[in-house]
Amino acid sequence: MRCSFPLFCQRDEMHMNVSLHLQPFGRGSTPKYMAIWWLDPELTYGISKPFVFTQGHSVCNRSFFPCFDTPAVKCPYSAVVKAPPGMQVLMSATQSTYKEQEGVYEFYMEYPVPAYLVALVAGDLVPADIGPRSRVWAEPCLLETAISKLSGRVERWLSAAEGLYGPYIWGRYDIVFLPPSFPIVAMENPCLTFIISSILESDEFLIIDVIHEVAHSWFGNAVTNATWEEMWLSEGLATYAQRRITTETYGAAFTCLETAFRLDALHRQMKLLGEDNPVSKLQVKLEPGVNPSNLMNLFTYEKGYCFVYYLSQLCGDPARFDAFLRAYIEKYKFTSVVAQDLLDSFLAFFPELREQCIDSKTGLEFERWLNATGPPLAEPDLSQGSSLTGPVETLFSLWTTEPLDVAAASGGVDITKWQTFQTVLFLDRLLDGSPLPHEVIAKLSECYSAQLDGMNAEIRIRWLQIIVRNDYYPDLHKVRLFLENQMSRMYTIPLYEDLCTGPLKPFALEVFYQTQSQLHPNLRKTIQQILAQGLNPLLAIDTAAAPALAADAPAAGPEDKAPEAANGAVSLRDVNVSA
């Protein structure tokens, strides 16, 4: 691999040239090469060819190529990649060519981007157009599913976003579906969004995740946070834009339902971390030696969103705020900003608010929004979603009111007719109330277990967590079956965390030893660390692979997050780990 920069240039003249020769050197990624993930064929869906992808966020691409690995520095780049025959190579670039005889791909990104948005993927990938400027790439066995889920939809979302925030500047918007080993849900690489294939079965989550990445084309990619200490400038604004797009395309009720689900998760995380935890600040302090990815949590997304929503309410009309955001994008396009840039621009665009000293309003000062720990200072009015959230609240109340009225609780609502976000909101609230009385969990199983078996993985994992947190042994075989068929971090880690906090840890050990060969090495290390915490030495002696769980368990892989490690119950399903 070769990488070169001009010896002398102005900042706006900088250009990066990268030359790569793909030659797998082993499974997984290592601390030395944290950005590069090599997969053996058995870790793909097709199990016929190896696979490689990169994940640069936040500061991993320094192990991929020499670079200024900070979001404050942007430049165009070009790359030359030589790959074995039969390997399709893609990069986050505006232009690409392929010289078949030489097996060489050439890529060019004409717009300045930060290093973390340079991305590469190679494997058995085939394309299909799903719109005039979009295509999906996936392994052959997944392509038809990807087409059926997204054909025509992406163009609708792009058009809605353009109507709100101005032209889409990146040319194409393609999506590549990655194997379950992809460590997060999605990544907004320009021109080529990466998404984990596991999300394909959960339609509403797929919609939200893709729209969130579409929103990043304006907020995060075009205008970027200059420092990782202000990640909310990308994630909070992208979340706000995502919800404006969903309101335009699916209505306010759907948007309010999804927001209620996420804010529930924010308050759940706050209870676990504590309201005075410094990571709950929007301007969080990044200590030397700390990976910025460790600061990515629901405060970055949802507290950031609440602040942006509050700003939108100050100007009295969402359309006026959309106009401000269009001007903000136009002013700072292809640059990196700090919070003061956004807020100064806001007050300049709305001089009447500056005259009112709105930035110093008691209790809602801009400075307090940025630097106070704890929950958002104000949350959005979600009453427009009551037609969807109301039935959830009613059913939850019926099941948790003592004494239990079985007839009323079991006969009131047909959850098979609910939207996914209604069902997961209901199950999350049952999770928050666990452990439940034995009579309640038994009746819940009797009423819903068979129905939930046929629903998507986002729903099933929550029901299985309820089973585990309530030590409900009659349904435990469903937990085993689920883990035997899952290779994704987002569907395995939450269950192992719950299994290891109670009497079901021996069950967790047994399932892990039976399934570990199908897991990516980095995920396997993470689960080993979870299993190793508080392990009974006598239990370890009786377990076949116990040495792997000794006190010197493997060091955390690049996918490990500090908040999760410090607070075992804070699992990735509670965070939209779309970067």
XYZ file of C-alpha atoms in Angstrom, residues 11-577:
567
model
C -5.300 23.514 2.550
C -7.798 23.747 -0.326
C -5.223 22.254 -2.724
C -4.584 19.107 -0.711
C -5.212 15.776 -2.458
C -4.547 12.278 -1.197
C -3.430 9.378 -3.411
C -3.783 5.790 -2.150
C -2.570 2.581 -3.802
C -3.712 -0.770 -2.412
C -3.128 -4.416 -3.199
C -5.770 -6.612 -1.563
C -4.142 -9.685 -0.100
C -5.856 -11.214 2.957
C -3.542 -11.746 5.913
C -5.878 -13.436 8.371
C -9.288 -13.346 9.931
C -10.709 -10.414 11.818
C -8.959 -7.140 12.443
C -6.100 -6.439 14.810
C -5.172 -3.419 16.927
C -2.540 -2.659 14.295
C -5.111 -2.680 11.461
C -8.303 -1.681 13.240
C -10.013 -0.300 10.131
C -9.682 -3.426 7.988
C -11.982 -6.397 8.542
C -11.097 -9.613 6.701
C -13.781 -12.320 6.596
C -13.310 -15.950 5.670
C -15.992 -17.297 3.311
C -17.915 -19.013 6.130
C -18.561 -15.608 7.722
C -20.461 -14.429 4.626
C -23.965 -15.383 3.530
C -22.768 -17.064 0.343
C -19.910 -18.914 2.158
C -18.045 -19.160 -1.163
C -15.619 -16.208 -1.301
C -13.675 -14.106 1.227
C -14.822 -10.605 2.031
C -13.149 -7.427 3.251
C -14.498 -4.084 4.366
C -13.171 -1.055 6.196
C -14.730 0.945 9.011
C -12.939 4.257 9.549
C -15.184 5.972 12.103
C -13.940 7.533 14.260
C -10.132 7.288 14.113
C -9.486 3.838 12.635
C -8.461 4.823 9.095
C -4.986 5.789 10.303
C -4.408 2.008 10.298
C -5.746 1.787 6.715
C -3.577 4.485 5.117
C -1.406 7.385 6.374
C -3.691 10.358 6.849
C -4.655 13.384 8.907
C -7.188 11.360 10.884
C -9.293 14.214 12.185
C -12.672 15.489 10.955
C -11.190 19.006 10.864
C -9.143 18.153 7.741
C -10.840 17.411 4.413
C -9.475 16.739 0.961
C -10.339 14.892 -2.262
C -8.706 11.502 -2.771
C -7.887 9.006 -5.470
C -7.146 5.313 -5.054
C -5.841 2.426 -7.111
C -6.823 -1.046 -5.894
C -5.566 -4.340 -7.287
C -7.770 -7.318 -6.419
C -7.919 -11.042 -7.234
C -10.297 -12.165 -10.026
C -13.912 -12.514 -8.943
C -13.675 -9.839 -6.250
C -15.870 -6.782 -6.797
C -14.250 -3.705 -5.231
C -16.199 -0.583 -4.242
C -15.138 2.650 -2.554
C -16.827 5.802 -1.288
C -15.948 7.745 -4.430
C -17.720 9.787 -7.084
C -15.934 8.122 -10.010
C -14.618 4.608 -10.670
C -13.152 2.549 -13.514
C -12.052 -1.082 -13.830
C -9.168 -2.414 -15.936
C -10.151 -6.061 -16.221
C -6.931 -7.378 -17.742
C -4.883 -5.909 -14.917
C -7.459 -6.566 -12.186
C -7.134 -2.917 -11.170
C -9.851 -0.569 -9.923
C -9.352 3.193 -9.946
C -11.424 5.501 -7.749
C -11.682 9.244 -7.442
C -13.550 11.339 -4.860
C -13.754 14.826 -6.339
C -15.061 16.540 -3.203
C -13.137 17.131 0.027
C -13.980 14.558 2.718
C -12.468 13.766 6.127
C -10.359 10.617 6.410
C -13.007 8.635 8.300
C -15.311 8.738 5.250
C -12.847 6.924 2.988
C -14.242 3.394 2.790
C -13.594 0.210 0.840
C -15.440 -3.078 0.462
C -14.613 -6.108 -1.685
C -16.240 -9.489 -2.083
C -18.845 -11.456 -3.992
C -21.093 -8.456 -4.624
C -23.613 -7.927 -7.409
C -25.576 -4.756 -8.237
C -29.141 -3.823 -9.096
C -30.552 -0.406 -9.880
C -33.317 0.712 -7.516
C -33.724 4.274 -8.784
C -32.338 6.816 -11.268
C -29.276 7.528 -9.105
C -29.210 4.577 -6.718
C -28.333 0.919 -6.769
C -27.925 -1.770 -4.155
C -24.920 -4.072 -3.912
C -25.245 -7.356 -2.053
C -24.180 -10.962 -2.069
C -26.164 -12.819 -4.777
C -28.360 -14.659 -2.262
C -29.472 -11.338 -0.706
C -29.933 -9.224 -3.819
C -33.625 -9.917 -4.484
C -34.513 -9.155 -0.872
C -32.597 -5.875 -0.986
C -34.325 -4.889 -4.235
C -37.788 -5.699 -2.880
C -37.175 -3.661 0.275
C -35.717 -0.528 -1.332
C -36.734 -0.277 -4.996
C -38.204 3.186 -5.604
C -37.968 4.152 -1.958
C -34.484 5.668 -1.881
C -35.290 8.137 -4.668
C -38.394 9.189 -2.742
C -36.282 9.857 0.365
C -33.571 11.706 -1.584
C -36.170 13.891 -3.274
C -37.807 14.704 0.070
C -34.409 15.610 1.540
C -33.585 17.824 -1.440
C -36.896 19.626 -1.016
C -35.932 20.389 2.562
C -32.169 21.015 2.441
C -31.129 21.644 -1.145
C -29.484 19.588 -3.903
C -27.883 16.215 -3.207
C -24.273 17.003 -4.095
C -22.657 13.558 -4.195
C -24.025 12.278 -7.517
C -24.953 8.683 -6.779
C -26.452 7.257 -3.610
C -25.616 3.546 -3.581
C -26.022 1.075 -0.737
C -23.940 -2.005 -0.032
C -25.205 -4.667 2.348
C -22.435 -6.161 4.468
C -22.266 -9.511 6.286
C -23.406 -9.752 9.935
C -19.850 -9.104 11.150
C -20.184 -5.406 10.289
C -19.696 -3.881 13.769
C -22.388 -1.192 13.584
C -25.781 -0.862 11.882
C -24.888 1.598 9.134
C -22.225 4.055 8.004
C -22.792 7.133 5.853
C -19.798 6.825 3.509
C -20.373 9.327 0.664
C -21.867 7.772 -2.482
C -21.814 4.322 -0.848
C -23.699 3.770 2.404
C -22.690 0.621 4.297
C -25.556 -1.245 6.007
C -25.564 -4.504 7.929
C -27.558 -7.185 6.099
C -29.201 -8.340 9.328
C -31.482 -5.293 9.293
C -33.139 -6.357 6.018
C -35.831 -8.369 7.795
C -36.943 -5.417 9.944
C -38.642 -3.077 7.467
C -39.243 -0.059 9.692
C -35.735 -0.160 11.172
C -34.313 -0.438 7.644
C -36.326 2.619 6.582
C -35.115 4.693 9.530
C -31.493 3.590 9.201
C -31.286 4.363 5.470
C -33.049 7.721 5.869
C -30.647 8.596 8.698
C -27.696 7.897 6.393
C -29.361 9.886 3.595
C -29.609 12.825 6.027
C -25.877 12.543 6.705
C -25.248 13.471 3.061
C -25.993 17.025 4.207
C -25.216 16.874 7.931
C -21.938 15.087 8.582
C -20.601 14.570 5.069
C -21.100 17.998 3.454
C -20.768 19.885 6.755
C -18.755 18.012 9.366
C -18.086 18.450 13.075
C -14.523 19.775 13.352
C -13.876 17.861 16.572
C -15.126 14.534 17.895
C -16.048 16.315 21.119
C -18.988 17.809 19.215
C -20.222 14.717 17.409
C -23.795 15.896 18.022
C -23.314 18.457 15.228
C -23.482 15.567 12.783
C -25.675 13.087 14.647
C -28.150 15.500 16.241
C -28.693 17.421 13.000
C -28.894 14.201 10.954
C -31.472 12.804 13.375
C -33.518 16.001 13.104
C -33.287 15.896 9.292
C -34.166 12.184 9.293
C -37.374 12.959 11.193
C -38.265 15.830 8.895
C -37.872 13.434 5.960
C -39.999 10.725 7.593
C -42.664 13.303 8.433
C -42.755 14.329 4.770
C -42.908 10.752 3.493
C -44.702 8.749 6.217
C -46.530 11.341 8.304
C -46.148 12.922 11.730
C -47.664 9.989 13.656
C -44.990 7.555 12.442
C -42.227 10.059 13.215
C -43.571 10.670 16.725
C -43.764 6.916 17.361
C -40.135 6.377 16.324
C -39.078 9.407 18.396
C -40.931 8.108 21.465
C -39.151 4.767 21.085
C -35.736 6.474 20.897
C -36.379 8.879 23.767
C -37.458 5.931 25.913
C -34.077 4.391 25.136
C -32.327 7.678 26.008
C -33.931 7.771 29.453
C -33.102 4.091 29.948
C -29.456 4.807 29.197
C -29.515 7.815 31.503
C -30.715 5.682 34.422
C -27.837 3.300 33.848
C -25.126 5.938 33.407
C -26.432 8.494 35.922
C -27.606 12.037 35.229
C -24.284 13.560 36.236
C -22.222 11.407 33.871
C -20.020 13.690 31.724
C -20.739 11.643 28.569
C -24.279 13.060 28.693
C -22.954 16.495 27.692
C -23.224 17.598 24.074
C -19.757 19.150 24.311
C -18.087 16.209 25.948
C -14.436 16.338 26.962
C -12.252 13.887 25.081
C -9.419 12.760 27.335
C -6.004 11.892 25.817
C -5.803 8.296 24.661
C -9.582 7.765 24.545
C -11.094 6.501 21.295
C -13.733 9.051 20.193
C -16.071 6.167 19.314
C -16.381 5.599 23.051
C -18.308 8.879 23.234
C -20.956 7.718 20.756
C -24.134 7.189 22.739
C -27.795 8.154 22.678
C -27.034 11.612 24.051
C -25.091 12.326 20.850
C -28.179 11.454 18.812
C -31.234 12.184 20.937
C -30.088 15.010 23.212
C -28.530 16.571 20.127
C -31.833 16.111 18.297
C -33.768 17.708 21.162
C -31.524 20.787 21.050
C -31.960 21.120 17.275
C -35.719 20.620 17.658
C -35.750 23.341 20.336
C -33.995 25.715 17.924
C -36.590 24.898 15.261
C -39.386 25.767 17.676
C -37.825 29.121 18.545
C -38.328 30.360 14.989
C -41.973 29.329 15.097
C -42.189 27.389 11.831
C -40.366 24.217 10.711
C -40.271 25.565 7.139
C -38.367 28.679 8.295
C -35.904 26.452 10.130
C -35.509 24.313 6.994
C -34.612 27.516 5.137
C -31.990 28.289 7.768
C -30.487 24.808 7.462
C -30.305 25.200 3.658
C -28.380 28.447 4.156
C -26.148 26.775 6.764
C -25.316 23.939 4.363
C -24.578 26.362 1.539
C -22.306 28.489 3.734
C -20.272 25.652 5.269
C -20.420 23.005 2.531
C -17.216 20.920 2.336
C -15.874 22.427 5.568
C -15.807 21.443 9.219
C -17.518 23.471 11.928
C -17.871 23.878 15.679
C -21.080 24.482 17.614
C -20.500 28.228 17.730
C -20.577 28.348 13.922
C -24.042 26.772 13.912
C -25.401 28.961 16.706
C -23.924 32.209 15.344
C -25.438 31.409 11.951
C -28.785 30.671 13.573
C -28.894 34.018 15.396
C -27.731 35.863 12.277
C -30.505 34.227 10.225
C -33.112 35.111 12.854
C -32.068 38.599 14.098
C -35.321 38.995 16.007
C -34.270 36.077 18.209
C -30.867 37.623 18.814
C -32.579 40.862 19.859
C -34.640 38.846 22.345
C -31.385 37.333 23.760
C -32.939 33.936 23.198
C -29.557 32.277 23.654
C -29.624 33.369 27.309
C -33.214 32.425 28.188
C -33.215 31.320 31.818
C -33.013 27.549 32.144
C -32.642 27.060 28.383
C -29.378 28.883 27.725
C -27.496 27.614 24.675
C -24.427 27.174 26.866
C -26.412 25.019 29.264
C -27.716 22.871 26.415
C -24.128 22.230 25.381
C -22.422 21.720 28.725
C -24.974 20.537 31.285
C -25.090 16.836 32.118
C -28.343 14.947 32.313
C -31.487 14.829 30.176
C -32.415 17.287 27.422
C -33.589 20.635 28.772
C -36.747 20.287 26.656
C -38.289 17.461 24.666
C -40.567 17.573 21.611
C -44.343 17.414 21.742
C -45.205 13.912 20.482
C -48.977 14.195 20.765
C -49.371 13.766 16.994
C -48.285 10.168 17.496
C -50.922 9.349 20.115
C -52.936 7.219 17.680
C -49.939 4.851 17.601
C -48.404 5.290 21.065
C -51.750 5.356 22.905
C -52.576 1.660 22.315
C -49.058 0.739 23.485
C -49.472 2.658 26.728
C -52.917 1.134 27.295
C -51.734 -2.442 26.778
C -48.651 -1.931 28.940
C -50.845 -0.552 31.724
C -53.197 -3.553 31.504
C -50.325 -6.009 31.879
C -48.604 -4.189 34.746
C -51.575 -3.120 36.872
C -52.033 -5.230 40.009
C -53.988 -7.394 40.382
C -53.658 -8.632 36.792
C -56.944 -8.738 34.881
C -56.031 -11.552 32.486
C -59.140 -11.219 30.337
C -58.688 -7.479 29.830
C -54.942 -7.709 29.175
C -55.040 -10.665 26.794
C -58.180 -9.734 24.860
C -57.789 -6.036 24.290
C -55.298 -5.646 21.427
C -54.139 -7.690 18.429
C -50.424 -6.873 18.287
C -50.027 -8.678 14.949
C -51.650 -5.609 13.386
C -49.215 -3.207 15.062
C -46.292 -1.474 13.424
C -42.855 -2.745 14.446
C -42.081 0.381 16.470
C -45.289 -0.087 18.463
C -44.355 -3.661 19.336
C -40.757 -2.856 20.306
C -41.922 0.106 22.393
C -44.300 -2.220 24.275
C -41.624 -4.884 24.772
C -39.000 -2.344 25.838
C -41.318 -1.086 28.556
C -41.885 -4.657 29.737
C -38.105 -5.057 29.761
C -37.757 -1.933 31.896
C -40.239 -3.451 34.367
C -38.573 -6.848 34.556
C -38.451 -9.026 36.511
C -42.229 -9.309 36.313
C -44.466 -11.407 38.571
C -44.406 -15.052 37.480
C -48.123 -14.998 36.664
C -47.603 -12.050 34.317
C -44.659 -13.531 32.403
C -46.461 -16.875 32.085
C -49.588 -15.225 30.678
C -47.521 -12.995 28.386
C -45.875 -16.106 26.979
C -49.219 -17.829 26.563
C -50.684 -14.837 24.700
C -47.772 -13.631 22.580
C -44.878 -16.083 22.369
C -46.127 -17.962 19.290
C -47.049 -14.698 17.535
C -43.680 -13.110 18.256
C -41.829 -16.138 16.877
C -42.914 -15.132 13.389
C -41.916 -11.479 13.665
C -38.644 -9.762 12.772
C -35.426 -9.960 14.772
C -35.811 -6.503 16.359
C -39.011 -7.756 17.967
C -37.833 -11.280 18.764
C -34.669 -10.199 20.571
C -36.683 -8.039 22.947
C -39.058 -10.876 23.762
C -36.086 -13.179 24.339
C -34.515 -10.625 26.678
C -37.767 -10.590 28.643
C -37.559 -14.386 28.875
C -33.977 -14.177 30.149
C -34.499 -11.327 32.620
C -37.453 -13.214 34.094
C -35.664 -16.610 34.163
C -38.625 -18.067 32.279
C -37.315 -21.555 31.548
C -40.265 -22.868 29.443
C -39.229 -20.524 26.584
C -35.454 -20.752 27.060
C -35.068 -23.075 24.066
C -36.054 -20.114 21.871
C -33.062 -18.155 23.154
C -30.765 -21.025 22.151
C -32.332 -21.284 18.693
C -31.988 -17.523 18.138
C -28.297 -17.456 19.129
C -27.570 -20.518 16.995
C -28.768 -18.577 13.951
C -27.291 -15.137 14.649
C -23.823 -13.830 13.772
C -24.540 -10.140 14.310
C -23.258 -8.161 17.269
C -26.520 -6.235 17.602
C -28.504 -9.441 18.127
C -26.028 -11.432 20.237
C -24.398 -9.023 22.709
C -27.647 -7.903 24.440
C -28.682 -11.515 25.082
C -25.269 -12.590 26.377
C -25.153 -9.548 28.667
C -28.530 -10.468 30.139
C -27.726 -14.173 30.382
C -24.537 -13.436 32.311
C -26.135 -11.277 34.999
C -28.125 -14.102 36.602
C -28.444 -17.869 37.051
C -28.453 -18.534 33.290
C -24.711 -17.974 32.833
C -23.953 -21.724 32.488
C -26.541 -21.815 29.705
C -24.765 -18.870 28.030
C -21.411 -20.664 28.229
C -22.871 -23.798 26.703
C -24.477 -21.943 23.794
C -21.341 -19.887 23.152
C -19.091 -22.935 22.906
C -21.488 -24.512 20.452
C -21.747 -21.432 18.232
C -18.432 -19.566 18.554
C -17.026 -20.911 15.276
C -19.664 -18.966 13.307
C -18.792 -15.643 14.973
C -16.320 -13.048 13.761
C -13.143 -13.123 15.916
C -13.760 -9.609 17.255
C -17.304 -10.459 18.307
C -16.078 -13.693 19.829
C -13.564 -11.750 21.938
C -16.266 -9.385 23.150
C -18.535 -12.252 24.208
C -15.599 -13.977 25.911
C -15.059 -10.813 27.959
C -18.730 -10.754 28.955
C -18.604 -14.413 29.953
C -15.344 -13.960 31.862
C -16.737 -11.315 34.216
C -17.380 -12.890 37.608
C -16.822 -16.400 36.240
C -16.958 -19.120 38.887
C -13.571 -20.931 38.797
C -15.261 -24.299 39.461
C -17.534 -23.700 36.481
C -14.539 -22.848 34.328
C -12.844 -26.156 35.217
C -15.865 -28.087 34.001
C -16.121 -26.194 30.707
C -14.343 -27.464 27.625
C -12.979 -24.168 26.346
C -12.512 -22.507 29.725
C -8.925 -21.296 29.095
C -10.300 -18.731 26.652
C -12.152 -17.147 29.557
C -9.244 -16.769 31.933
C -8.425 -13.454 33.573
C -6.167 -12.523 30.660
C -9.016 -12.593 28.133
C -8.169 -11.070 24.745
C -7.969 -7.328 24.595
C -11.005 -5.457 23.386
C -11.367 -5.279 19.642
C -12.026 -2.045 17.778
C -15.766 -2.612 17.991
C -15.790 -2.437 21.800
C -17.339 0.654 23.356
C -16.257 2.002 26.731
C -19.729 2.949 27.993
C -20.907 -0.556 27.259
C -18.002 -2.143 29.038
C -18.493 -0.001 32.084
C -22.239 -0.514 32.179
C -23.042 -4.014 31.037
C -26.751 -3.405 30.628
C -26.194 -0.619 28.109
C -26.333 -2.741 24.976
C -26.006 -1.649 21.391
C -29.672 -2.276 20.677
C -30.361 0.830 22.774
C -28.256 2.967 20.473
C -28.730 3.732 16.818
C -25.190 2.766 16.025
